[in-house]
Coordinates of C-alpha atoms in Angstrom, one line a residue:
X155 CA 104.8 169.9 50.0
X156 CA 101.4 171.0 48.8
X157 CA 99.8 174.0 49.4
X158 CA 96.5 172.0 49.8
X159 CA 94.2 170.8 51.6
X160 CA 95.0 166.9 51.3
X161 CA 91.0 165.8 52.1
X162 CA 90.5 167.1 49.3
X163 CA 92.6 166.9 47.1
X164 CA 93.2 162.9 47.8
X165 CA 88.7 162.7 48.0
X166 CA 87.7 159.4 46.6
X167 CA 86.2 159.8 43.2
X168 CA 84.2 157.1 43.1
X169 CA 82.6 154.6 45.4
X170 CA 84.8 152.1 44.6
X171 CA 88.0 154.5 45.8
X172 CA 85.8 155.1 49.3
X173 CA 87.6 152.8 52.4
X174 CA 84.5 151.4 53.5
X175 CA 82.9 148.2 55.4
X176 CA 82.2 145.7 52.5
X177 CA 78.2 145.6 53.2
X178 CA 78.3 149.6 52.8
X179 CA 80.3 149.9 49.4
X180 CA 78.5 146.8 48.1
X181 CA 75.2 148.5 48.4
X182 CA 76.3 151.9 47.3
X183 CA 78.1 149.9 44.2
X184 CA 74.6 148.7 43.8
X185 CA 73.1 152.3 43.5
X186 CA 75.7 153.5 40.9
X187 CA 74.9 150.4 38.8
X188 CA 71.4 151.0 38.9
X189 CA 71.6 154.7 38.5
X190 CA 69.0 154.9 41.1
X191 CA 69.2 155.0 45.4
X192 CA 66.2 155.7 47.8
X193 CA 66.4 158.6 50.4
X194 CA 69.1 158.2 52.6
X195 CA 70.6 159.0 56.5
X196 CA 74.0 158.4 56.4
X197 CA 74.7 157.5 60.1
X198 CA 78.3 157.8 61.9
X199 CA 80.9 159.0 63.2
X200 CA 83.0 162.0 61.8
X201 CA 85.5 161.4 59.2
X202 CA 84.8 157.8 58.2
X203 CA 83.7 159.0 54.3
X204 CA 79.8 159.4 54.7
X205 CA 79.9 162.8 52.9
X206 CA 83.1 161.4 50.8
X207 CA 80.7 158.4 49.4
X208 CA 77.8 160.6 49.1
X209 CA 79.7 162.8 46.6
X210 CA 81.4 160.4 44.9
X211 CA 77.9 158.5 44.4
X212 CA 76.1 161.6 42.4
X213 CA 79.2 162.0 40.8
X214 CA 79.3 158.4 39.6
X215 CA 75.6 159.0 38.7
X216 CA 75.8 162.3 37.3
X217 CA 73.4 163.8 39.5
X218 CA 72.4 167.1 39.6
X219 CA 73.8 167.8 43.7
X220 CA 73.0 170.7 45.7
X221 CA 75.2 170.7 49.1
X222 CA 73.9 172.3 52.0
X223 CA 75.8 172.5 55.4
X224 CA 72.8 172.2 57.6
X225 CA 75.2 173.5 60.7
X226 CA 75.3 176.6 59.3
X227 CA 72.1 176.6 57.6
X228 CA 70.1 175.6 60.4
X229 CA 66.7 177.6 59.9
X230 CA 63.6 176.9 58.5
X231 CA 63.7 180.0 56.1
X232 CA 67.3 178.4 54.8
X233 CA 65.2 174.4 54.1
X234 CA 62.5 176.4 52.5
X235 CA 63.8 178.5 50.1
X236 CA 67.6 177.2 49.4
X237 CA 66.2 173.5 49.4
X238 CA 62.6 174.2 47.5
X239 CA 64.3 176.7 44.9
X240 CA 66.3 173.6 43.5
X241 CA 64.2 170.5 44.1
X242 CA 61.4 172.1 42.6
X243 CA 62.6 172.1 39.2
X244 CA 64.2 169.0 37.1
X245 CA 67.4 168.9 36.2
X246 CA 68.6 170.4 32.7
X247 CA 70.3 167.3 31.9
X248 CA 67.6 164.8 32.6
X249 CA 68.9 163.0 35.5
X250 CA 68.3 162.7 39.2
X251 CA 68.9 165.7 41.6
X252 CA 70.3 165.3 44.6
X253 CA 70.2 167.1 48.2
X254 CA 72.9 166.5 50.3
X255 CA 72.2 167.9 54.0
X256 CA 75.3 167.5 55.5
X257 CA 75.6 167.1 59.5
X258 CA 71.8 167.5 59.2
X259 CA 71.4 166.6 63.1
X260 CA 71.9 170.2 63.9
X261 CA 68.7 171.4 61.7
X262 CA 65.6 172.2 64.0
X263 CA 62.3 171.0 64.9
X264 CA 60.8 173.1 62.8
X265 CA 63.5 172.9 59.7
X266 CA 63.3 169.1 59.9
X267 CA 59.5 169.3 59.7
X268 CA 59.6 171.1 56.5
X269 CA 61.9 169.1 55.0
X270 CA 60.0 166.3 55.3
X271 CA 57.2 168.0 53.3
X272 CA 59.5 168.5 50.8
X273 CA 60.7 165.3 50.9
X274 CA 57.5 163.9 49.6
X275 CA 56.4 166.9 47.5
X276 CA 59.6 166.5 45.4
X277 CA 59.9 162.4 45.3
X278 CA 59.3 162.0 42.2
X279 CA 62.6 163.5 40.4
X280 CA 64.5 165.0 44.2
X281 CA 66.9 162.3 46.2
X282 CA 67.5 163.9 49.7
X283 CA 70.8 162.7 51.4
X284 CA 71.0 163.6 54.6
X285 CA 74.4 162.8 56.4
X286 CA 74.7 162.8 60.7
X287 CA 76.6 162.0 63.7
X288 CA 73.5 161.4 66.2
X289 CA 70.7 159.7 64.0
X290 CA 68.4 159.9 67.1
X291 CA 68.4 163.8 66.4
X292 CA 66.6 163.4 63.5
X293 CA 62.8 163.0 63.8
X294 CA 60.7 159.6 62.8
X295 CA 58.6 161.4 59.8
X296 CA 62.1 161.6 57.9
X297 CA 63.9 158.4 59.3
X298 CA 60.6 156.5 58.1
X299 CA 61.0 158.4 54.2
X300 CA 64.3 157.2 54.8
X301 CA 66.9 154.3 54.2
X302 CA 69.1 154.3 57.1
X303 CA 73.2 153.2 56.5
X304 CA 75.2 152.5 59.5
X305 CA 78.7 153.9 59.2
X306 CA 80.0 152.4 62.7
X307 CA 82.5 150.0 62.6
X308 CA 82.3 147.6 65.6
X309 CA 84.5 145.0 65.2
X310 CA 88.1 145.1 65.5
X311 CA 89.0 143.0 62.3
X312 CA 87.0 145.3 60.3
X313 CA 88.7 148.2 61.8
X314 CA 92.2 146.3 61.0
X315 CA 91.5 145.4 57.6
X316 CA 90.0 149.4 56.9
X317 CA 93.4 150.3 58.3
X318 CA 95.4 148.6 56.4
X319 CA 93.5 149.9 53.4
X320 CA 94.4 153.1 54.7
X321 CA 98.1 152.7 54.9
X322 CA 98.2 151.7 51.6
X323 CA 96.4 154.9 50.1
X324 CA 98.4 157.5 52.7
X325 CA 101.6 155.8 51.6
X326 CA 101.8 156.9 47.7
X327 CA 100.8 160.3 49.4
X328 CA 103.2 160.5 51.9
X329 CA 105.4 159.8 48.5
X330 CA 104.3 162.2 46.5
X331 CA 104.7 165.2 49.0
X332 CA 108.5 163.9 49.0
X333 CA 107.4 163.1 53.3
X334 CA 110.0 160.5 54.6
X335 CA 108.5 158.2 57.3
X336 CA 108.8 155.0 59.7
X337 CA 106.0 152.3 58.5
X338 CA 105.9 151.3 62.4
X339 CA 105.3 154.9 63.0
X340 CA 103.0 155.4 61.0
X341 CA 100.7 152.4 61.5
X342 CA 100.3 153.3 64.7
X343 CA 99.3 156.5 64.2
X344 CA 96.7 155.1 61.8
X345 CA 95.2 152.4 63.9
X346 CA 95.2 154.9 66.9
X347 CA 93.1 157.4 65.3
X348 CA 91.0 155.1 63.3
X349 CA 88.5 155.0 61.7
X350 CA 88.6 158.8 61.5
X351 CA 90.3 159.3 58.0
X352 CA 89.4 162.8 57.8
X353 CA 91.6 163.5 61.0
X354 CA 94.6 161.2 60.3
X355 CA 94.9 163.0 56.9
X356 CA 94.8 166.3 57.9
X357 CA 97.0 164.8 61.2
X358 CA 99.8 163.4 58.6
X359 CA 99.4 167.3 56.4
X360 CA 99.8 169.1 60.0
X361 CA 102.8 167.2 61.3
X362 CA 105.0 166.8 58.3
X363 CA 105.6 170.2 57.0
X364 CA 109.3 169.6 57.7
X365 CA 109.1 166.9 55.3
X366 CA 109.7 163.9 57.9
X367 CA 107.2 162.3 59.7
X368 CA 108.0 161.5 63.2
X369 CA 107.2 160.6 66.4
X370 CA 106.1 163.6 67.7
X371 CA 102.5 162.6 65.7
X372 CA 101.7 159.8 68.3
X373 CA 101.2 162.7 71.3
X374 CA 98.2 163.7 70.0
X375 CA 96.3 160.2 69.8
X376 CA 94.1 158.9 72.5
X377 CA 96.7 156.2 73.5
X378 CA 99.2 159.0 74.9
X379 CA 96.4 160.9 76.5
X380 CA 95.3 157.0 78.6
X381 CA 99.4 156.5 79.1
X382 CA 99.2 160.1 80.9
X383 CA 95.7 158.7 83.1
X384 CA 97.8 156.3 84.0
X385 CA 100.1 158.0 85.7
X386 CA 97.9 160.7 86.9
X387 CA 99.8 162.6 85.1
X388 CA 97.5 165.4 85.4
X389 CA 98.8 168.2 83.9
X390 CA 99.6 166.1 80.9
X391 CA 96.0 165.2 80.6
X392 CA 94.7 169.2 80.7
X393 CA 97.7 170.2 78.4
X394 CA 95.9 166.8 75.7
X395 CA 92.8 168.2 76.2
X396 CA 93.0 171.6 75.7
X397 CA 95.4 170.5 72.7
X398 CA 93.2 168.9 70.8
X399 CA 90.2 171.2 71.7
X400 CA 90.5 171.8 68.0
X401 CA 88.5 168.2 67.4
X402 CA 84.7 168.4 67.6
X403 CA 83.6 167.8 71.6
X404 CA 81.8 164.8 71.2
X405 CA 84.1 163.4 68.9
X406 CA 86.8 164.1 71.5
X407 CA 84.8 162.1 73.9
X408 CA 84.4 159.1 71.6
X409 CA 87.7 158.9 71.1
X410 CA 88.8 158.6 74.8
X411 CA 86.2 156.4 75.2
X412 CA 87.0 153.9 72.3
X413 CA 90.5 154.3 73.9
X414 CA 89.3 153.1 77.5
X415 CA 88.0 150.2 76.5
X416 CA 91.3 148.2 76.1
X417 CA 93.1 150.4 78.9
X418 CA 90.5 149.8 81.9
X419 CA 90.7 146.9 83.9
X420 CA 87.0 145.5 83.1
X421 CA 86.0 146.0 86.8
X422 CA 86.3 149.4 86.6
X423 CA 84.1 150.0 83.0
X424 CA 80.6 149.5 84.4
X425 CA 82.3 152.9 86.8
X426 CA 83.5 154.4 83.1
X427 CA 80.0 154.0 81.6
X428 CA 78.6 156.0 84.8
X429 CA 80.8 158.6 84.9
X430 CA 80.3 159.0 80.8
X431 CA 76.8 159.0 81.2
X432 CA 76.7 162.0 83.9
X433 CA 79.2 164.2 81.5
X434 CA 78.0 163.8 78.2
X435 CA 74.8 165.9 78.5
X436 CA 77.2 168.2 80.1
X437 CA 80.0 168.6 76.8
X438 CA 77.8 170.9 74.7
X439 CA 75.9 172.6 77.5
X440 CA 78.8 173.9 79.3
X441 CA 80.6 177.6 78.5
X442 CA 83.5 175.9 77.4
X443 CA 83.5 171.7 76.2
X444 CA 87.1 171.4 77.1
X445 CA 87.0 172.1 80.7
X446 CA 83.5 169.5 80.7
X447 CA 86.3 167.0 78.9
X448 CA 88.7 167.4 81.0
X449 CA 86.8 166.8 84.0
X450 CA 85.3 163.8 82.7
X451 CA 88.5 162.3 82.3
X452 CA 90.0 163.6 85.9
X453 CA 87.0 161.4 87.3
X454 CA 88.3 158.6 85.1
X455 CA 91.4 159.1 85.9
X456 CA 90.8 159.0 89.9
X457 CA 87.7 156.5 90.1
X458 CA 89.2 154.1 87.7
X459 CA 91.8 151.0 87.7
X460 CA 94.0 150.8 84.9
X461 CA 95.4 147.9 83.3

């Protein structure tokens, strides 16, 4: 078994390697053939490849990339020196450079502001990439200096036919690590976590250290945590929650929601969307995002009808 992280050591290379909706790679094909791409949001949820494809893009391109985690790096002070210091300059090599903010939602007002500026001051010979969960956080100067690529996938064939892609890649993995598994087993873990690559990979790392994968991985999907609503099962539901605390809040609440959708009855969604509504503002605000969570789905669980 490796020692390593499997995101990255199994990253796409290229843009052709990324699991992608056809429209997306087909335009990001585009950029590497014409060794050229206009500012970009990358807009989506986490771990569908939007960093992943960025990467493998400048790569392709030989670009000169600087990668800044704009969670962490959230000041102004941090845009306007780390940013300026390297977009100021050209490259050694002659090519493009390239800014990747990553998760760049979280910057500030006031770090977003200045980004723009240096948006347009470095145009000529600086591409800014700027990757995000909640486009809406980012402010119209940069979205309109900006091309915008939706990373949602909102049809279920898509999703099937990305999941099967999937499969295929985690299988010569799942090989390679000498991992012994159930193809039923594992398609369902795929299709019940996607299209969250990121987290089924480091899932599949997590639960087969023993070499075999079982079971046991299906407790910690979304479809467990709506058989246990069901129920009203309730101390299943805290123990899920809490669980899985280790998965970003919001992306936790996506999730269960996703997973509603086919479990409701569809009288009772219109009651889902409500309650959703009231909670979410609530997730991040809260002293702890968990006990927000698991109160949103204890309304759920009480208000609602289930299939």
């Amino acid at each position: 078994m490796s020692r390593y992280l499997w995101v990255e050591s199994y990253a796409p290379k290229t843009v052709s390697d990324c699991i992608l909706p056809s429209s997306v790679k087909e335009t990001f094909q585009q950029y590497v053939n014409e060794k050229s791409f206009p500012n970009l949001i990358l807009a989506g949820p986490a771990g569908v490849g939007k960093t992943s494809l960025a990467r493998a893009l400048c790569d392709e391109i030989h670009a000169d990339l600087l990668f800044v985690n704009a969670s962490l790096d959230r000041g102004i002070g941090d845009v306007r020196t780390t940013v300026a210091q390297f977009a100021s300059c050209s490259s050694m090599f002659g090519g493009i450079k390239v800014v990747l903010l990553d998760e760049a939602d979280n910057l500030t007002q006031d770090s977003q502001k200045a980004l723009r500026a240096l948006i347009e001051e470095f145009q000529n010979h600086c591409r800014f990439i700027l990757t995000c969960n909640y486009p809406h956080n980012i402010i119209d100067a940069i979205h309109s200096r900006c091309s915008v690529v939706d990373f949602h996938i909102r049809d279920q064939k898509t999703l099937a036919t990305l999941s099967g892609e999937f499969f295929k890649r985690v299988v010569p993995i799942l090989k390679g690590q000498e991992v012994s598994y159930e193809d039923k087993i594992l398609a369902k873990y795929i299709m019940s976590m996607a299209p969250d690559w990121r987290g089924i990979l480091n899932g599949l790392q997590g639960s087969t250290k023993s070499g075999k994968l079982t079971a046991d991985i299906l407790k910690d999907t979304p479809d467990v945590l709506m058989e246990y609503m069901r129920a009203k099962r309730w101390n299943d539901v805290r123990d899920w929650v809490f669980k899985n605390s280790y998965i970003h809040p919001k992306q936790l609440e996506m999730n269960i929601y996703k997973s509603l959708q086919n479990t409701l009855v569809d009288e009772s969604k219109p009651q889902a969307v409500v309650t959703f509504g009231e909670y979410s503002s609530k997730i991040m605000s809260g002293a702890d995002p968990s006990i927000t969570l698991l109160a949103l789905c204890t309304e759920i669980m009480m208000n609602c009808s289930f299939k």
